[in-house]
Amino acid sequence: MIPAKIDDVFIQLTTDYSGVITNIIAGKFAKSSFIPKESIYDSCPFLEGTLDALPLNEPFLLEGMIIFSEEDEYNIDLELFKNDVSISVLIHNRSSVYKYVSELNQNRNDIFFIKRELAEKNIELDKLRKIADKANEEKSRFLAMMSHEIRNPLNSILGYSEMISSEKLNKKVAEYIKNLSSAGKNLKVIVDDILDLSRIEAGKLVLVHEEISILEIIKNCKNDFQHIHTNKNVDLVFSTSEKLPEIVLGDAVRIQQILSNLIGNAIKFTNKGKVVTSAKITVETESKVVLIFEVTDSGRGMNASQCLKVFEEYQQNELNDQYVHGGAGLGLAIVKRLVKAMNGSISVKSELNKGTSFFVEIPFEKRIKFKKSPVTPIVVKNKNIPLKGINILVADDDIMNQTIVAHILKKEKVNLTIVSDGLEALSKIEKEVFDVVLLDINMPNMTGEELMRKKAIIAKVNDKTPFLALTANTTTEDIERYSNLGFSGVISKPYTIVDFIDKIRNVLINQHLPNNRTL
């Protein structure tokens, strides 16, 4: 018989693999919280996922957990053992032990004991970390695969929409195509946001540290939104301080992403009035400068509760925002994380029916702008030169993508060869000289990456031919891998006709034609 004093400080039970309690074996500790046929996760949510990952027929110790029973908090340790049919769980009430740990730390012998416990905990945490890392890897792999699977049909949707819109259409059909294209672009934004958020959460966000011009970034934002902004009742105002440094060190793409997101949101929720974007200095030293970007609108505004939640993932302030304005509520969550990655801060002030202001404060290192090099740069006389007569090979297994590429390039009057996989492409490359080769990364029989590793075969006839990767996978790691394989550039799916042609022209201008023709 177990003495009552001991009986009250532990409970031993068994569960099935899904966490449902099958039997209470002994002990009375927190017995009211552990009921047969109910889930152990109700009382011990931290076990969710851990039970699945337990090694078979090996004891597993979990220390320093907290549970609540009848509104009381308890510190517990758990001993877990998984056999072929069930999981044995022994829970110790260690509240009194943890209460006096600080006093025990004063004794050398107890310090040694604690160090030993910490070593054991590190082993346990390492196991849990590996479990978490594996889950993150699976999530990243899933998102990368889904990105490719979504972007391929999305490329077809946007490509065909652009092709159809260039034809003679009646007003009704033109409106349908416009709406289809708008929906496709909105889907692209959602996919990009999901991937950005997953990269940030996985710690894979890489910020560039290079010379940039804040004035140029603001100018780019102005140009972008003046072209796509259609509401004449809303004025777009851009202002910058004359004291802004010409050059700072930072990531121009990510800063423009932050500003574009804030400006885009401001325009969405402003029916009339104005959206003002400004940049000025708050603190400046000899080597550093802190800039504050402000985006203010005269839109519907937010209450205090909405302001507190506006940076949360999947947050939409009104139920119909997703359907009226599109998006998945990820933009501001990503903005906050980007700003934090730059050691900056973001805040919001708003008043219902009067408007909203977002304030982004980012520190930058200053860099004195060097004088222009006396070396005469290479000047391209006409970047919009025709591609007529250029020999281009395209390898893509998607029939709809082939149709879009053929439509684009035949209008340019190129000599086009299209194949459906890497093996066919390799066969063509062995026998014929091409001015540029476009390879889809994911193809049957032989992928674009596998083909690029056949350098000895490629070099026989197309040694100086530039190769472009056609792909939906365009993370920093992906692009670096493509570059190391020998690709001269990447055409990201989905692409526009203008972007597609520009990428081909640029790579031809930069690398020149292998058959000694001039542009």
Short mmCIF file of C-alpha atoms in Angstrom, two decimals:
data_model
loop_
_atom_site.label_atom_id
_atom_site.label_comp_id
_atom_site.label_asym_id
_atom_site.label_seq_id
_atom_site.Cartn_x
_atom_site.Cartn_y
_atom_site.Cartn_z
CA MET A 1 0.00 0.00 0.00
CA ILE A 2 1.35 3.44 -0.94
CA PRO A 3 1.50 5.92 1.98
CA ALA A 4 -0.95 8.81 1.59
CA LYS A 5 1.84 11.40 1.66
CA ILE A 6 3.49 9.80 -1.36
CA ASP A 7 0.17 8.98 -3.03
CA ASP A 8 -0.64 12.70 -3.22
CA VAL A 9 2.48 13.76 -5.09
CA PHE A 10 2.29 11.52 -8.16
CA ILE A 11 -0.10 9.91 -10.60
CA GLN A 12 0.63 7.04 -12.98
CA LEU A 13 -1.57 6.45 -16.01
CA THR A 14 -1.56 5.00 -19.50
CA THR A 15 -2.74 6.46 -22.80
CA ASP A 16 -3.15 5.18 -26.31
CA TYR A 17 -1.05 6.64 -29.17
CA SER A 18 -3.59 9.41 -29.75
CA GLY A 19 -3.29 10.66 -26.15
CA VAL A 20 -6.61 9.30 -24.82
CA ILE A 21 -6.27 8.16 -21.18
CA THR A 22 -6.97 4.41 -20.95
CA ASN A 23 -6.23 3.70 -17.28
CA ILE A 24 -5.27 5.37 -13.96
CA ILE A 25 -2.80 2.95 -12.39
CA ALA A 26 -1.82 4.64 -9.11
CA GLY A 27 -1.52 7.96 -7.29
CA LYS A 28 -3.93 10.79 -6.52
CA PHE A 29 -2.07 13.92 -7.65
CA ALA A 30 -4.39 16.18 -9.69
CA LYS A 31 -6.65 13.16 -10.21
CA SER A 32 -9.66 15.32 -11.07
CA SER A 33 -7.78 16.62 -14.14
CA PHE A 34 -7.00 13.15 -15.55
CA ILE A 35 -10.16 11.26 -16.52
CA PRO A 36 -10.21 7.93 -18.38
CA LYS A 37 -11.43 8.12 -22.00
CA GLU A 38 -10.54 11.83 -22.16
CA SER A 39 -7.45 13.35 -23.80
CA ILE A 40 -4.33 13.94 -21.73
CA TYR A 41 -3.70 17.00 -23.94
CA ASP A 42 -6.53 18.83 -22.08
CA SER A 43 -4.34 18.96 -18.97
CA CYS A 44 -0.91 18.62 -20.61
CA PRO A 45 -1.07 20.47 -23.98
CA PHE A 46 2.74 20.45 -24.16
CA LEU A 47 2.60 16.68 -24.81
CA GLU A 48 0.87 17.20 -28.15
CA GLY A 49 3.38 16.19 -30.79
CA THR A 50 5.79 14.85 -28.16
CA LEU A 51 3.90 11.57 -27.70
CA ASP A 52 4.07 10.91 -31.45
CA ALA A 53 7.82 11.51 -31.47
CA LEU A 54 8.72 9.30 -28.50
CA PRO A 55 11.28 6.56 -29.20
CA LEU A 56 9.88 3.03 -28.85
CA ASN A 57 10.77 1.06 -25.70
CA GLU A 58 13.03 3.82 -24.35
CA PRO A 59 12.30 5.94 -21.23
CA PHE A 60 11.89 9.65 -21.87
CA LEU A 61 12.09 12.34 -19.17
CA LEU A 62 10.28 15.66 -19.43
CA GLU A 63 11.04 18.13 -16.62
CA GLY A 64 9.91 21.54 -15.49
CA MET A 65 6.45 21.53 -17.06
CA ILE A 66 3.43 23.39 -15.64
CA ILE A 67 -0.19 22.21 -15.33
CA PHE A 68 -3.31 23.71 -13.80
CA SER A 69 -5.68 21.62 -11.67
CA GLU A 70 -8.73 23.12 -9.98
CA GLU A 71 -7.26 26.59 -10.60
CA ASP A 72 -3.97 25.72 -8.85
CA GLU A 73 -0.64 25.76 -10.68
CA TYR A 74 1.79 22.86 -10.30
CA ASN A 75 5.35 22.27 -11.45
CA ILE A 76 5.70 18.71 -12.65
CA ASP A 77 8.18 16.23 -14.09
CA LEU A 78 7.02 13.43 -16.38
CA GLU A 79 8.52 10.02 -17.12
CA LEU A 80 7.26 8.64 -20.44
CA PHE A 81 7.61 5.14 -21.84
CA LYS A 82 6.19 4.05 -25.19
CA ASN A 83 5.66 0.36 -25.94
CA ASP A 84 4.00 -1.43 -28.83
CA VAL A 85 0.41 -0.75 -27.69
CA SER A 86 0.34 2.15 -25.23
CA ILE A 87 2.23 4.96 -23.52
CA SER A 88 2.94 4.95 -19.79
CA VAL A 89 2.97 8.40 -18.15
CA LEU A 90 4.28 8.99 -14.61
CA ILE A 91 3.67 12.55 -13.36
CA HIS A 92 5.49 13.89 -10.28
CA ASN A 93 4.38 17.01 -8.42
CA ARG A 94 7.66 18.88 -8.10
CA SER A 95 6.23 22.25 -7.01
CA SER A 96 7.92 22.20 -3.61
CA VAL A 97 11.26 21.23 -5.15
CA TYR A 98 11.20 24.06 -7.68
CA LYS A 99 10.11 26.48 -4.97
CA TYR A 100 13.36 26.04 -3.09
CA VAL A 101 15.76 25.72 -6.04
CA SER A 102 17.13 29.26 -5.50
CA GLU A 103 18.04 28.37 -1.91
CA LEU A 104 19.59 25.06 -2.91
CA ASN A 105 21.76 26.90 -5.47
CA GLN A 106 23.78 28.33 -2.57
CA ASN A 107 25.13 24.90 -1.72
CA ARG A 108 27.98 23.60 -3.86
CA ASN A 109 26.76 20.04 -3.83
CA ASP A 110 23.35 21.18 -5.00
CA ILE A 111 24.95 23.33 -7.71
CA PHE A 112 26.62 20.20 -9.02
CA PHE A 113 23.25 18.43 -8.91
CA ILE A 114 21.61 21.25 -10.83
CA LYS A 115 24.37 21.20 -13.46
CA ARG A 116 23.72 17.52 -13.95
CA GLU A 117 20.02 18.21 -14.32
CA LEU A 118 20.78 20.95 -16.83
CA ALA A 119 22.89 18.56 -18.85
CA GLU A 120 20.01 16.10 -18.93
CA LYS A 121 17.61 18.90 -19.86
CA ASN A 122 19.91 19.95 -22.70
CA ILE A 123 19.73 16.42 -24.06
CA GLU A 124 15.95 16.56 -23.79
CA LEU A 125 15.79 20.01 -25.39
CA ASP A 126 18.05 18.82 -28.19
CA LYS A 127 15.58 16.02 -28.88
CA LEU A 128 12.70 18.50 -28.86
CA ARG A 129 14.68 20.90 -31.07
CA LYS A 130 15.28 18.14 -33.59
CA ILE A 131 11.55 17.40 -33.56
CA ALA A 132 10.79 21.10 -34.15
CA ASP A 133 13.47 21.39 -36.85
CA LYS A 134 12.06 18.40 -38.66
CA ALA A 135 8.57 19.94 -38.53
CA ASN A 136 9.96 23.22 -39.91
CA GLU A 137 11.80 21.40 -42.70
CA GLU A 138 8.62 19.57 -43.65
CA LYS A 139 6.69 22.86 -43.66
CA SER A 140 9.34 24.56 -45.80
CA ARG A 141 9.38 21.62 -48.23
CA PHE A 142 5.59 21.67 -48.42
CA LEU A 143 5.48 25.43 -49.04
CA ALA A 144 8.19 25.21 -51.72
CA MET A 145 6.31 22.42 -53.48
CA MET A 146 2.96 24.22 -53.21
CA SER A 147 4.58 27.43 -54.44
CA HIS A 148 5.70 25.66 -57.61
CA GLU A 149 2.37 23.86 -58.06
CA ILE A 150 0.38 27.09 -57.59
CA ARG A 151 2.64 29.38 -59.63
CA ASN A 152 2.59 27.15 -62.71
CA PRO A 153 -1.20 27.37 -63.27
CA LEU A 154 -1.08 30.98 -62.06
CA ASN A 155 1.45 31.71 -64.80
CA SER A 156 -1.03 30.27 -67.29
CA ILE A 157 -3.91 32.33 -65.89
CA LEU A 158 -1.98 35.60 -66.01
CA GLY A 159 -0.29 34.73 -69.31
CA TYR A 160 -3.49 33.90 -71.13
CA SER A 161 -5.20 36.95 -69.59
CA GLU A 162 -2.45 39.19 -70.96
CA MET A 163 -2.59 37.47 -74.34
CA ILE A 164 -6.38 37.80 -74.59
CA SER A 165 -6.37 41.42 -73.42
CA SER A 166 -4.10 42.31 -76.37
CA GLU A 167 -6.79 41.12 -78.81
CA LYS A 168 -9.78 43.12 -80.04
CA LEU A 169 -12.51 42.55 -77.45
CA ASN A 170 -15.95 43.95 -76.75
CA LYS A 171 -16.33 45.95 -73.53
CA LYS A 172 -17.99 43.13 -71.58
CA VAL A 173 -15.27 40.56 -72.38
CA ALA A 174 -12.55 43.15 -71.72
CA GLU A 175 -14.05 43.73 -68.25
CA TYR A 176 -14.11 39.96 -67.60
CA ILE A 177 -10.44 39.66 -68.57
CA LYS A 178 -9.53 42.65 -66.40
CA ASN A 179 -11.24 41.02 -63.40
CA LEU A 180 -9.56 37.68 -64.12
CA SER A 181 -6.15 39.31 -64.29
CA SER A 182 -6.81 41.24 -61.08
CA ALA A 183 -7.78 38.04 -59.26
CA GLY A 184 -4.64 36.31 -60.53
CA LYS A 185 -2.40 39.14 -59.38
CA ASN A 186 -4.07 39.11 -55.97
CA LEU A 187 -3.43 35.36 -55.71
CA LYS A 188 0.24 35.99 -56.55
CA VAL A 189 0.47 38.53 -53.71
CA ILE A 190 -1.00 35.99 -51.27
CA VAL A 191 1.43 33.26 -52.38
CA ASP A 192 4.39 35.66 -52.08
CA ASP A 193 3.24 36.77 -48.61
CA ILE A 194 2.89 33.19 -47.35
CA LEU A 195 6.37 32.31 -48.59
CA ASP A 196 7.89 35.50 -47.15
CA LEU A 197 6.32 34.80 -43.76
CA SER A 198 7.50 31.18 -43.76
CA ARG A 199 11.08 32.25 -44.63
CA ILE A 200 11.08 34.82 -41.82
CA GLU A 201 9.70 32.31 -39.28
CA ALA A 202 12.28 29.73 -40.36
CA GLY A 203 15.07 32.28 -39.89
CA LYS A 204 15.97 32.13 -43.59
CA LEU A 205 15.40 35.80 -44.35
CA VAL A 206 18.64 37.28 -45.68
CA LEU A 207 18.91 41.08 -45.79
CA VAL A 208 21.25 42.72 -48.28
CA HIS A 209 23.76 45.24 -46.91
CA GLU A 210 24.67 47.48 -49.82
CA GLU A 211 24.73 51.11 -50.91
CA ILE A 212 21.20 52.36 -51.56
CA SER A 213 19.43 55.64 -52.19
CA ILE A 214 16.35 56.39 -50.07
CA LEU A 215 15.37 59.11 -52.55
CA GLU A 216 15.47 56.55 -55.36
CA ILE A 217 13.30 54.13 -53.37
CA ILE A 218 10.69 56.82 -52.70
CA LYS A 219 10.79 57.79 -56.38
CA ASN A 220 10.23 54.16 -57.40
CA CYS A 221 7.22 53.89 -55.07
CA LYS A 222 5.82 57.10 -56.54
CA ASN A 223 6.21 55.84 -60.10
CA ASP A 224 4.70 52.45 -59.30
CA PHE A 225 1.59 53.76 -57.59
CA GLN A 226 0.98 56.61 -60.01
CA HIS A 227 0.67 54.01 -62.77
CA ILE A 228 -1.69 51.65 -60.93
CA HIS A 229 -3.65 54.19 -58.86
CA THR A 230 -7.05 54.82 -60.48
CA ASN A 231 -9.15 56.62 -57.85
CA LYS A 232 -9.11 60.30 -58.87
CA ASN A 233 -10.70 61.24 -55.54
CA VAL A 234 -7.50 60.29 -53.71
CA ASP A 235 -4.31 62.32 -54.16
CA LEU A 236 -0.94 60.64 -53.71
CA VAL A 237 1.63 62.90 -52.08
CA PHE A 238 5.33 62.02 -51.64
CA SER A 239 7.74 64.22 -49.71
CA THR A 240 11.33 63.83 -48.52
CA SER A 241 13.56 65.91 -46.33
CA GLU A 242 16.34 67.83 -48.08
CA LYS A 243 18.70 66.59 -45.36
CA LEU A 244 18.36 62.92 -46.31
CA PRO A 245 21.80 61.37 -47.01
CA GLU A 246 22.42 60.47 -50.63
CA ILE A 247 23.70 57.00 -49.81
CA VAL A 248 23.08 54.64 -46.87
CA LEU A 249 23.70 50.91 -46.36
CA GLY A 250 20.61 48.72 -46.45
CA ASP A 251 18.29 46.47 -48.44
CA ALA A 252 16.49 48.52 -51.10
CA VAL A 253 14.13 45.70 -52.15
CA ARG A 254 12.88 45.05 -48.62
CA ILE A 255 12.53 48.76 -47.79
CA GLN A 256 10.48 49.27 -50.95
CA GLN A 257 8.42 46.21 -49.99
CA ILE A 258 7.67 47.79 -46.60
CA LEU A 259 6.66 51.14 -48.10
CA SER A 260 4.68 49.60 -50.96
CA ASN A 261 2.68 47.51 -48.52
CA LEU A 262 1.85 50.49 -46.32
CA ILE A 263 1.00 52.74 -49.28
CA GLY A 264 -1.09 49.99 -50.91
CA ASN A 265 -3.07 49.47 -47.70
CA ALA A 266 -3.61 53.21 -47.31
CA ILE A 267 -4.98 53.46 -50.86
CA LYS A 268 -7.25 50.43 -50.32
CA PHE A 269 -9.00 51.95 -47.33
CA THR A 270 -9.21 55.56 -48.55
CA ASN A 271 -12.16 56.49 -50.77
CA LYS A 272 -11.40 60.20 -50.93
CA GLY A 273 -8.81 62.63 -49.64
CA LYS A 274 -5.10 61.86 -49.82
CA VAL A 275 -2.34 59.43 -48.98
CA VAL A 276 0.90 61.10 -47.89
CA THR A 277 4.26 59.32 -47.79
CA SER A 278 7.23 61.09 -46.23
CA ALA A 279 10.80 60.37 -45.12
CA LYS A 280 12.91 62.42 -42.74
CA ILE A 281 15.79 62.18 -40.27
CA THR A 282 15.17 61.73 -36.54
CA VAL A 283 18.74 61.10 -35.30
CA GLU A 284 22.07 61.57 -37.09
CA THR A 285 25.69 60.96 -36.10
CA GLU A 286 28.88 60.91 -38.11
CA SER A 287 28.46 57.23 -39.02
CA LYS A 288 24.76 56.50 -38.58
CA VAL A 289 21.37 57.98 -39.34
CA VAL A 290 17.89 57.03 -38.13
CA LEU A 291 15.14 57.67 -40.67
CA ILE A 292 11.41 57.74 -40.05
CA PHE A 293 9.02 56.88 -42.86
CA GLU A 294 5.43 58.00 -42.40
CA VAL A 295 2.43 56.87 -44.45
CA THR A 296 -0.75 58.77 -43.59
CA ASP A 297 -4.20 58.44 -45.14
CA SER A 298 -7.59 60.08 -44.70
CA GLY A 299 -9.48 56.78 -44.88
CA ARG A 300 -11.87 54.94 -42.60
CA GLY A 301 -9.40 54.61 -39.72
CA MET A 302 -9.37 52.09 -36.87
CA ASN A 303 -10.39 51.93 -33.22
CA ALA A 304 -7.91 51.19 -30.42
CA SER A 305 -8.67 47.46 -30.41
CA GLN A 306 -8.06 47.17 -34.17
CA CYS A 307 -4.75 49.05 -33.86
CA LEU A 308 -3.53 46.48 -31.34
CA LYS A 309 -4.28 43.58 -33.69
CA VAL A 310 -3.33 45.13 -37.04
CA PHE A 311 0.15 43.51 -37.14
CA GLU A 312 -1.12 39.98 -36.42
CA GLU A 313 -1.13 37.27 -39.11
CA TYR A 314 -4.33 36.78 -41.12
CA GLN A 315 -5.84 39.88 -39.53
CA GLN A 316 -8.72 41.53 -41.39
CA ASN A 317 -10.34 44.41 -39.52
CA GLU A 318 -13.75 43.86 -41.11
CA LEU A 319 -15.34 40.57 -42.13
CA ASN A 320 -15.67 41.49 -45.80
CA ASP A 321 -12.19 43.02 -46.24
CA GLN A 322 -10.82 39.81 -47.73
CA TYR A 323 -13.52 39.74 -50.38
CA VAL A 324 -13.64 43.47 -51.13
CA HIS A 325 -9.91 44.26 -51.01
CA GLY A 326 -8.31 40.82 -51.39
CA GLY A 327 -5.22 39.55 -49.61
CA ALA A 328 -4.85 37.19 -46.67
CA GLY A 329 -4.06 39.71 -43.93
CA LEU A 330 -0.35 38.89 -43.97
CA GLY A 331 1.11 42.11 -45.36
CA LEU A 332 1.47 44.09 -42.13
CA ALA A 333 2.66 41.02 -40.21
CA ILE A 334 5.46 40.67 -42.76
CA VAL A 335 6.21 44.42 -42.62
CA LYS A 336 6.61 44.26 -38.84
CA ARG A 337 9.03 41.34 -39.09
CA LEU A 338 11.05 43.01 -41.85
CA VAL A 339 11.33 46.20 -39.82
CA LYS A 340 12.40 44.21 -36.75
CA ALA A 341 15.04 42.39 -38.85
CA MET A 342 16.45 45.83 -39.74
CA ASN A 343 16.62 46.72 -36.00
CA GLY A 344 13.80 49.20 -36.52
CA SER A 345 10.34 49.76 -35.07
CA ILE A 346 6.84 50.33 -36.44
CA SER A 347 3.84 51.97 -34.80
CA VAL A 348 0.35 53.08 -35.79
CA LYS A 349 -1.99 55.93 -34.83
CA SER A 350 -5.55 55.98 -36.05
CA GLU A 351 -8.98 57.49 -35.49
CA LEU A 352 -12.24 56.14 -36.87
CA ASN A 353 -13.49 57.97 -39.97
CA LYS A 354 -10.50 60.34 -39.88
CA GLY A 355 -7.55 58.28 -41.04
CA THR A 356 -4.48 56.27 -40.11
CA SER A 357 -0.75 56.93 -39.83
CA PHE A 358 1.98 54.30 -39.82
CA PHE A 359 5.46 55.25 -38.56
CA VAL A 360 8.51 53.15 -39.50
CA GLU A 361 11.80 54.04 -37.83
CA ILE A 362 14.94 52.33 -39.21
CA PRO A 363 18.63 52.93 -38.40
CA PHE A 364 21.12 52.99 -41.29
CA GLU A 365 24.88 53.13 -41.55
CA LYS A 366 26.07 56.08 -43.61
CA ARG A 367 28.43 55.72 -46.53
CA ILE A 368 30.05 58.59 -48.38
CA LYS A 369 29.16 58.36 -52.04
CA PHE A 370 32.27 57.78 -54.11
CA LYS A 371 32.99 59.89 -57.14
CA LYS A 372 32.11 58.34 -60.44
CA SER A 373 34.83 56.26 -62.04
CA PRO A 374 36.56 57.93 -64.98
CA VAL A 375 36.24 54.65 -66.89
CA THR A 376 33.68 55.02 -69.66
CA PRO A 377 30.77 52.66 -69.01
CA ILE A 378 29.40 50.36 -71.69
CA VAL A 379 26.34 52.01 -73.21
CA VAL A 380 23.52 50.00 -74.73
CA LYS A 381 22.26 52.00 -77.70
CA ASN A 382 18.78 50.57 -77.71
CA LYS A 383 17.57 48.22 -75.03
CA ASN A 384 14.37 47.65 -76.99
CA ILE A 385 16.11 46.16 -80.00
CA PRO A 386 14.11 43.49 -81.87
CA LEU A 387 14.85 39.81 -81.30
CA LYS A 388 14.08 38.85 -84.88
CA GLY A 389 16.21 35.95 -86.07
CA ILE A 390 17.55 35.02 -82.61
CA ASN A 391 17.75 31.24 -82.04
CA ILE A 392 16.00 30.37 -78.77
CA LEU A 393 15.46 26.95 -77.21
CA VAL A 394 12.71 26.59 -74.59
CA ALA A 395 12.32 23.43 -72.47
CA ASP A 396 9.07 23.26 -70.45
CA ASP A 397 6.83 20.26 -69.80
CA ASP A 398 3.68 22.34 -69.21
CA ILE A 399 1.67 22.60 -72.44
CA MET A 400 -0.05 25.85 -71.45
CA ASN A 401 3.27 27.45 -70.55
CA GLN A 402 4.62 26.33 -73.93
CA THR A 403 1.67 28.02 -75.65
CA ILE A 404 2.26 31.29 -73.77
CA VAL A 405 6.01 31.28 -74.51
CA ALA A 406 5.35 30.49 -78.18
CA HIS A 407 2.84 33.35 -78.41
CA ILE A 408 5.31 35.83 -76.86
CA LEU A 409 8.38 34.81 -78.84
CA LYS A 410 6.69 34.31 -82.22
CA LYS A 411 5.49 37.91 -82.02
CA GLU A 412 9.16 38.83 -81.68
CA LYS A 413 9.87 36.69 -84.81
CA VAL A 414 12.55 34.57 -83.15
CA ASN A 415 13.64 31.18 -84.44
CA LEU A 416 11.95 29.15 -81.70
CA THR A 417 12.51 25.53 -80.70
CA ILE A 418 10.30 24.08 -77.94
CA VAL A 419 10.87 20.74 -76.19
CA SER A 420 9.07 19.04 -73.29
CA ASP A 421 11.87 17.80 -71.03
CA GLY A 422 15.56 18.02 -70.23
CA LEU A 423 16.58 15.01 -72.30
CA GLU A 424 15.08 16.51 -75.47
CA ALA A 425 16.76 19.82 -74.66
CA LEU A 426 20.14 18.13 -74.17
CA SER A 427 19.77 16.38 -77.51
CA LYS A 428 19.16 19.73 -79.25
CA ILE A 429 22.02 21.47 -77.40
CA GLU A 430 24.47 18.78 -78.56
CA LYS A 431 23.74 19.48 -82.25
CA GLU A 432 22.63 23.09 -82.66
CA VAL A 433 23.93 26.53 -81.62
CA PHE A 434 21.41 28.66 -79.69
CA ASP A 435 21.63 32.33 -78.77
CA VAL A 436 19.79 31.72 -75.48
CA VAL A 437 18.29 28.66 -73.76
CA LEU A 438 15.36 28.77 -71.34
CA LEU A 439 15.05 25.76 -69.02
CA ASP A 440 12.16 24.94 -66.72
CA ILE A 441 13.65 23.76 -63.44
CA ASN A 442 11.13 20.97 -62.77
CA MET A 443 10.78 18.67 -65.78
CA PRO A 444 10.36 14.89 -66.22
CA ASN A 445 13.25 12.62 -67.31
CA MET A 446 15.82 15.36 -66.67
CA THR A 447 15.34 18.58 -64.72
CA GLY A 448 16.83 21.94 -65.66
CA GLU A 449 19.35 21.63 -62.83
CA GLU A 450 20.41 18.13 -63.91
CA LEU A 451 20.90 19.36 -67.48
CA MET A 452 23.12 22.24 -66.33
CA ARG A 453 25.42 19.72 -64.65
CA LYS A 454 26.16 18.22 -68.09
CA LYS A 455 28.75 20.96 -68.68
CA ALA A 456 31.00 18.84 -70.88
CA ILE A 457 28.18 18.17 -73.34
CA ILE A 458 26.91 21.77 -73.29
CA ALA A 459 30.39 23.18 -73.91
CA LYS A 460 30.86 21.28 -77.17
CA VAL A 461 28.46 23.50 -79.15
CA ASN A 462 26.92 26.05 -76.75
CA ASP A 463 29.85 26.99 -74.55
CA LYS A 464 29.04 30.73 -74.48
CA THR A 465 25.27 30.46 -74.71
CA PRO A 466 23.44 32.10 -71.79
CA PHE A 467 20.96 29.85 -69.96
CA LEU A 468 17.91 31.24 -68.12
CA ALA A 469 16.00 29.32 -65.43
CA LEU A 470 12.20 29.24 -65.76
CA THR A 471 10.93 28.57 -62.25
CA ALA A 472 8.51 29.37 -59.46
CA ASN A 473 11.17 28.68 -56.81
CA THR A 474 13.05 31.95 -56.42
CA THR A 475 14.25 32.17 -52.83
CA THR A 476 17.71 33.60 -52.18
CA GLU A 477 19.03 30.05 -51.74
CA ASP A 478 17.42 28.92 -55.01
CA ILE A 479 18.84 31.82 -57.04
CA GLU A 480 22.31 31.32 -55.57
CA ARG A 481 22.14 27.61 -56.48
CA TYR A 482 21.05 28.41 -60.05
CA SER A 483 23.93 30.88 -60.38
CA ASN A 484 26.45 28.32 -59.13
CA LEU A 485 25.14 25.83 -61.69
CA GLY A 486 25.84 28.31 -64.49
CA PHE A 487 22.48 29.97 -65.15
CA SER A 488 22.84 33.59 -66.32
CA GLY A 489 19.53 34.64 -64.81
CA VAL A 490 16.07 33.62 -63.62
CA ILE A 491 12.62 34.24 -65.10
CA SER A 492 10.24 33.90 -62.18
CA LYS A 493 6.79 32.42 -62.70
CA PRO A 494 4.32 34.02 -63.09
CA TYR A 495 5.87 36.55 -65.47
CA THR A 496 4.52 39.34 -67.66
CA ILE A 497 5.24 39.56 -71.38
CA VAL A 498 7.35 42.69 -70.85
CA ASP A 499 9.42 41.11 -68.06
CA PHE A 500 9.90 37.93 -70.07
CA ILE A 501 11.24 39.77 -73.13
CA ASP A 502 13.38 42.14 -71.03
CA LYS A 503 15.11 39.23 -69.27
CA ILE A 504 16.06 37.72 -72.62
CA ARG A 505 17.28 41.05 -74.04
CA ASN A 506 19.29 41.83 -70.92
CA VAL A 507 21.09 38.48 -70.87
CA LEU A 508 21.90 38.76 -74.58
CA ILE A 509 23.22 42.31 -74.16
CA ASN A 510 25.32 41.37 -71.12
CA GLN A 511 26.81 38.18 -72.56
CA HIS A 512 26.73 38.98 -76.29
CA LEU A 513 25.71 36.56 -78.98
CA PRO A 514 27.77 33.35 -79.33
CA ASN A 515 27.58 33.32 -83.11
CA ASN A 516 29.21 36.77 -83.40
CA ARG A 517 26.01 38.56 -84.39
CA THR A 518 25.48 42.03 -82.92
CA LEU A 519 22.39 43.56 -81.43
#
